[in-house]
Amino acid sequence: MGSLVMETQSWGGFSDDLRRASELFGAMDETNLRILLMLSASPLSTRELARRLGTAESHVSERIKRFANEGLVRSEGWVRLNGRNLKLYSATLRSIRVDFKPESFMLTLQREGAAKDTNIFLAPYMRYDPPKLRYKVVGRRAERVVIGGSRGAVVVWGVVGIGKTSLVASWAAGLRKNGTMVFWHTLRPGDSFTSVCTKLTQLFPEHKRSEVLEAMARCVEEGRFDGLIDEVIRSLGGFKGAIVFDDYHVCSG
C-alpha cells in the first residue's frame, strides 16, 4: 500500500452542501427515526422521549438540538406537567424520499407548512475528507519533514501495516487545522479514471468544472482519453492545498 501526496496552489469558496447532506442522511439511525415517529404523532418533551426510549435525557436533547438545526422539529413552547416546566417538540418532517442516481442520491424532504419540498443531493463517494485518526501518531519526524517540505509529488511507500495512511492523515490533519484545504481519495478497485476526475472537479472554479465535465462526457462517448488528464491538471492550477491519493497501488493500466 502507498499514498501519493501532491501539493499545489488554491482558491476558496467551497460549499458544505455535500458534507451537510451526508451527515443528515447518516443521522437517520433507528433511534432518530423513532424520535421523529413519536414527535409526528404528538408533541413531547425530551424527558418523555427519554423515558419511552429507555435512555438518558441528555442523549435525546443532543438529537433534538440537531433536528432543530436542520429544521426537522420545532418547539411548541413550555407547559407545566407534574410540577415541572417542560418544553414540548413536534416533528415538521412529513416524508423523506430517496432517489438513486449514478454515484449519488437525491434526498427529498417534505415539511409541514413548507411551500415546496427541500431537495438535497447526497454523494458519499464525492466526499474528500481525510480519514479520522483513532490514535495519535508518534515519531516519523524525518518523513514529516520530507512531506511537509515538498512542493511537488511525494510517494509514501512501505510494507503493509507500517502506518503510511496514518502518517499522511496526521500530516493532513495539521494542514486542515491551519486552514489549508486537503483533498483525500482512497483508490478502490472499482474506481474508473472518469470517476476520480469527476471527484477532482469539486476543486475547480464553477465555469472550469462545467468545461471539464463536458470534455469527460465526450471522451467517454468517443472512447478516448488523450489529453484529458492534462486538462484536469491544468484546471488545478489555481488550487492551493494538498491532494492525497491513498492506496495508489490499486491503479493499473
Tab-separated table of C-alpha atoms in Angstrom:
chain	number	residue	atom	x	y	z
A	1	MET	CA	0.000	0.000	0.000
A	2	GLY	CA	1.076	3.576	-0.510
A	3	SER	CA	-0.044	7.160	-0.585
A	4	LEU	CA	0.638	9.725	-3.257
A	5	VAL	CA	0.714	13.254	-1.897
A	6	MET	CA	0.540	16.220	-4.258
A	7	GLU	CA	0.805	19.810	-3.064
A	8	THR	CA	-0.192	22.636	-5.357
A	9	GLN	CA	-1.729	26.219	-5.223
A	10	SER	CA	-5.511	27.356	-4.199
A	11	TRP	CA	-8.741	29.243	-4.032
A	12	GLY	CA	-11.593	29.159	-1.507
A	13	GLY	CA	-15.382	29.233	-1.687
A	14	PHE	CA	-16.158	25.521	-1.304
A	15	SER	CA	-19.698	24.528	-0.438
A	16	ASP	CA	-20.560	22.437	2.632
A	17	ASP	CA	-23.722	21.083	0.976
A	18	LEU	CA	-22.315	17.608	0.351
A	19	ARG	CA	-20.994	17.330	3.884
A	20	ARG	CA	-24.285	18.547	5.375
A	21	ALA	CA	-26.336	16.201	3.212
A	22	SER	CA	-24.193	13.178	4.022
A	23	GLU	CA	-24.337	13.949	7.746
A	24	LEU	CA	-28.119	14.339	7.603
A	25	PHE	CA	-28.508	11.047	5.757
A	26	GLY	CA	-26.161	9.329	8.204
A	27	ALA	CA	-28.200	10.651	11.147
A	28	MET	CA	-31.219	8.563	10.179
A	29	ASP	CA	-30.462	5.735	12.602
A	30	GLU	CA	-33.100	3.684	14.427
A	31	THR	CA	-33.229	5.934	17.498
A	32	ASN	CA	-33.628	9.123	15.462
A	33	LEU	CA	-36.345	7.567	13.345
A	34	ARG	CA	-38.225	6.501	16.484
A	35	ILE	CA	-37.960	10.047	17.860
A	36	LEU	CA	-39.320	11.555	14.649
A	37	LEU	CA	-42.123	8.991	14.565
A	38	MET	CA	-43.207	9.804	18.129
A	39	LEU	CA	-42.992	13.561	17.545
A	40	SER	CA	-45.073	13.270	14.381
A	41	ALA	CA	-47.871	11.688	16.459
A	42	SER	CA	-47.956	14.299	19.250
A	43	PRO	CA	-45.758	16.980	20.876
A	44	LEU	CA	-43.457	15.531	23.545
A	45	SER	CA	-40.725	16.717	25.895
A	46	THR	CA	-37.173	15.376	25.878
A	47	ARG	CA	-37.895	13.858	29.294
A	48	GLU	CA	-40.847	11.856	27.954
A	49	LEU	CA	-38.931	10.811	24.839
A	50	ALA	CA	-36.058	9.582	27.007
A	51	ARG	CA	-38.483	7.614	29.190
A	52	ARG	CA	-40.057	5.892	26.181
A	53	LEU	CA	-36.680	5.152	24.623
A	54	GLY	CA	-35.131	3.982	27.880
A	55	THR	CA	-32.143	6.298	27.548
A	56	ALA	CA	-30.669	9.405	29.181
A	57	GLU	CA	-32.452	12.711	28.599
A	58	SER	CA	-29.124	14.353	27.684
A	59	HIS	CA	-28.748	11.952	24.739
A	60	VAL	CA	-32.223	12.829	23.488
A	61	SER	CA	-31.577	16.563	23.937
A	62	GLU	CA	-28.494	16.353	21.703
A	63	ARG	CA	-30.518	14.666	18.963
A	64	ILE	CA	-33.392	17.165	19.269
A	65	LYS	CA	-30.954	20.076	19.029
A	66	ARG	CA	-29.527	18.636	15.834
A	67	PHE	CA	-33.011	18.078	14.387
A	68	ALA	CA	-33.976	21.653	15.272
A	69	ASN	CA	-30.887	22.998	13.481
A	70	GLU	CA	-31.893	21.030	10.379
A	71	GLY	CA	-35.496	22.245	10.622
A	72	LEU	CA	-36.872	18.737	11.195
A	73	VAL	CA	-38.518	19.544	14.558
A	74	ARG	CA	-39.874	22.718	16.148
A	75	SER	CA	-40.605	23.935	19.654
A	76	GLU	CA	-44.255	24.010	20.728
A	77	GLY	CA	-43.497	26.118	23.798
A	78	TRP	CA	-43.425	25.379	27.512
A	79	VAL	CA	-46.015	23.526	29.590
A	80	ARG	CA	-46.191	22.641	33.273
A	81	LEU	CA	-46.527	18.925	33.965
A	82	ASN	CA	-46.245	17.219	37.351
A	83	GLY	CA	-44.791	20.351	38.916
A	84	ARG	CA	-42.096	20.807	36.238
A	85	ASN	CA	-41.736	23.207	33.333
A	86	LEU	CA	-41.124	21.198	30.169
A	87	LYS	CA	-40.583	22.290	26.588
A	88	LEU	CA	-42.533	20.312	24.010
A	89	TYR	CA	-41.337	19.495	20.495
A	90	SER	CA	-43.126	18.261	17.401
A	91	ALA	CA	-41.898	16.977	14.047
A	92	THR	CA	-42.157	19.211	10.989
A	93	LEU	CA	-40.870	16.452	8.716
A	94	ARG	CA	-43.684	14.589	6.981
A	95	SER	CA	-41.827	12.419	4.488
A	96	ILE	CA	-38.391	11.546	3.137
A	97	ARG	CA	-37.847	10.227	-0.377
A	98	VAL	CA	-34.543	8.926	-1.705
A	99	ASP	CA	-33.899	8.791	-5.458
A	100	PHE	CA	-30.875	6.754	-6.534
A	101	LYS	CA	-28.685	8.262	-9.255
A	102	PRO	CA	-25.226	7.372	-10.621
A	103	GLU	CA	-22.694	7.884	-7.798
A	104	SER	CA	-25.251	9.837	-5.747
A	105	PHE	CA	-28.668	10.050	-4.107
A	106	MET	CA	-31.226	12.825	-4.027
A	107	LEU	CA	-32.931	13.236	-0.671
A	108	THR	CA	-36.323	14.992	-0.801
A	109	LEU	CA	-37.734	16.315	2.481
A	110	GLN	CA	-41.402	17.250	2.776
A	111	ARG	CA	-42.015	19.538	5.754
A	112	GLU	CA	-45.275	20.576	7.334
A	113	GLY	CA	-46.297	24.059	6.217
A	114	ALA	CA	-43.452	24.382	3.697
A	115	ALA	CA	-44.349	25.934	0.351
A	116	LYS	CA	-42.181	23.425	-1.504
A	117	ASP	CA	-40.102	20.323	-0.881
A	118	THR	CA	-36.418	20.522	0.036
A	119	ASN	CA	-34.070	18.621	-2.279
A	120	ILE	CA	-30.609	17.673	-1.032
A	121	PHE	CA	-28.091	15.875	-3.208
A	122	LEU	CA	-26.092	13.187	-1.444
A	123	ALA	CA	-22.838	11.914	-2.900
A	124	PRO	CA	-20.924	9.883	-0.272
A	125	TYR	CA	-18.376	8.888	-2.901
A	126	MET	CA	-17.689	12.569	-3.603
A	127	ARG	CA	-16.605	13.368	-0.051
A	128	TYR	CA	-12.923	14.140	0.223
A	129	ASP	CA	-12.258	14.457	3.964
A	130	PRO	CA	-9.096	12.738	5.282
A	131	PRO	CA	-9.764	9.671	7.455
A	132	LYS	CA	-10.112	10.303	11.172
A	133	LEU	CA	-7.236	9.074	13.329
A	134	ARG	CA	-8.119	6.583	16.029
A	135	TYR	CA	-4.896	7.247	17.931
A	136	LYS	CA	-2.038	9.737	17.976
A	137	VAL	CA	0.800	9.195	15.512
A	138	VAL	CA	4.228	9.469	17.169
A	139	GLY	CA	7.699	9.629	15.645
A	140	ARG	CA	8.331	9.682	11.887
A	141	ARG	CA	9.850	13.156	12.179
A	142	ALA	CA	12.122	12.728	9.144
A	143	GLU	CA	9.200	11.580	6.998
A	144	ARG	CA	7.063	14.504	8.170
A	145	VAL	CA	9.819	16.945	7.192
A	146	VAL	CA	10.025	15.446	3.685
A	147	ILE	CA	6.252	15.507	3.151
A	148	GLY	CA	5.783	18.973	4.612
A	149	GLY	CA	8.749	20.494	2.801
A	150	SER	CA	7.880	19.291	-0.686
A	151	ARG	CA	6.155	21.411	-3.312
A	152	GLY	CA	5.732	18.571	-5.769
A	153	ALA	CA	4.532	14.979	-5.638
A	154	VAL	CA	5.658	12.737	-2.769
A	155	VAL	CA	5.255	8.949	-2.810
A	156	VAL	CA	4.945	7.310	0.615
A	157	TRP	CA	5.606	3.582	0.397
A	158	GLY	CA	6.395	0.674	2.714
A	159	VAL	CA	5.198	-2.736	3.851
A	160	VAL	CA	1.557	-3.315	4.759
A	161	GLY	CA	0.592	-2.083	8.228
A	162	ILE	CA	3.607	0.157	8.803
A	163	GLY	CA	1.383	3.214	9.213
A	164	LYS	CA	1.628	5.063	5.891
A	165	THR	CA	-2.013	6.161	5.836
A	166	SER	CA	-1.901	7.234	9.496
A	167	LEU	CA	1.277	9.241	8.880
A	168	VAL	CA	-0.189	11.162	5.943
A	169	ALA	CA	-3.577	11.565	7.674
A	170	SER	CA	-1.811	13.065	10.699
A	171	TRP	CA	0.052	15.489	8.443
A	172	ALA	CA	-3.197	16.346	6.626
A	173	ALA	CA	-4.963	16.992	9.942
A	174	GLY	CA	-2.290	19.568	10.776
A	175	LEU	CA	-2.844	21.321	7.449
A	176	ARG	CA	-6.609	21.475	7.927
A	177	LYS	CA	-6.184	22.815	11.457
A	178	ASN	CA	-4.264	25.724	9.933
A	179	GLY	CA	-6.971	26.330	7.336
A	180	THR	CA	-5.363	24.572	4.359
A	181	MET	CA	-7.645	22.596	2.047
A	182	VAL	CA	-6.925	18.848	1.816
A	183	PHE	CA	-8.483	16.648	-0.870
A	184	TRP	CA	-8.249	12.935	0.040
A	185	HIS	CA	-9.285	9.984	-2.081
A	186	THR	CA	-8.715	6.329	-1.233
A	187	LEU	CA	-8.457	4.449	-4.506
A	188	ARG	CA	-10.602	1.333	-4.897
A	189	PRO	CA	-10.504	-1.486	-7.471
A	190	GLY	CA	-13.869	-0.332	-8.830
A	191	ASP	CA	-12.717	3.242	-9.478
A	192	SER	CA	-12.582	4.470	-13.046
A	193	PHE	CA	-10.435	7.259	-14.425
A	194	THR	CA	-13.500	9.384	-15.087
A	195	SER	CA	-14.985	8.832	-11.610
A	196	VAL	CA	-11.790	10.048	-9.927
A	197	CYS	CA	-11.560	13.027	-12.304
A	198	THR	CA	-15.206	13.847	-11.599
A	199	LYS	CA	-14.430	13.923	-7.895
A	200	LEU	CA	-11.457	16.205	-8.525
A	201	THR	CA	-13.652	18.706	-10.378
A	202	GLN	CA	-15.054	19.798	-6.997
A	203	LEU	CA	-11.797	21.731	-6.639
A	204	PHE	CA	-12.298	23.658	-9.895
A	205	PRO	CA	-13.947	27.073	-10.309
A	206	GLU	CA	-17.559	26.592	-11.401
A	207	HIS	CA	-17.026	27.617	-15.044
A	208	LYS	CA	-13.998	25.322	-15.406
A	209	ARG	CA	-15.840	22.434	-13.727
A	210	SER	CA	-18.549	22.532	-16.394
A	211	GLU	CA	-15.961	22.569	-19.187
A	212	VAL	CA	-14.060	19.562	-17.827
A	213	LEU	CA	-17.224	17.558	-17.134
A	214	GLU	CA	-18.383	18.169	-20.707
A	215	ALA	CA	-14.954	17.120	-22.017
A	216	MET	CA	-15.124	13.946	-19.927
A	217	ALA	CA	-18.574	13.122	-21.273
A	218	ARG	CA	-17.241	13.450	-24.834
A	219	CYS	CA	-14.235	11.249	-24.021
A	220	VAL	CA	-16.470	8.523	-22.613
A	221	GLU	CA	-18.771	8.727	-25.622
A	222	GLU	CA	-15.882	8.602	-28.104
A	223	GLY	CA	-13.801	6.123	-26.103
A	224	ARG	CA	-10.675	8.300	-25.974
A	225	PHE	CA	-8.936	9.942	-23.047
A	226	ASP	CA	-5.883	11.539	-24.685
A	227	GLY	CA	-5.202	14.904	-23.129
A	228	LEU	CA	-7.948	14.649	-20.503
A	229	ILE	CA	-5.549	14.158	-17.600
A	230	ASP	CA	-3.526	17.158	-18.827
A	231	GLU	CA	-6.706	19.230	-18.835
A	232	VAL	CA	-7.514	18.128	-15.278
A	233	ILE	CA	-4.018	19.039	-14.084
A	234	ARG	CA	-4.157	22.425	-15.834
A	235	SER	CA	-7.534	23.106	-14.222
A	236	LEU	CA	-5.980	22.600	-10.784
A	237	GLY	CA	-3.576	25.470	-11.416
A	238	GLY	CA	-5.476	27.808	-9.093
A	239	PHE	CA	-5.884	25.352	-6.229
A	240	LYS	CA	-3.757	25.820	-3.132
A	241	GLY	CA	-3.667	22.916	-0.740
A	242	ALA	CA	-2.857	19.220	-0.729
A	243	ILE	CA	-4.212	16.340	-2.794
A	244	VAL	CA	-3.754	12.820	-1.421
A	245	PHE	CA	-4.366	9.526	-3.218
A	246	ASP	CA	-4.248	6.632	-0.759
A	247	ASP	CA	-3.687	3.012	-1.849
A	248	TYR	CA	-2.432	4.144	-5.265
A	249	HIS	CA	-1.086	0.615	-5.832
A	250	VAL	CA	-4.571	-0.471	-6.952
A	251	CYS	CA	-4.106	1.590	-10.144
A	252	SER	CA	-3.463	-0.449	-13.270
A	253	GLY	CA	-3.103	0.160	-16.982
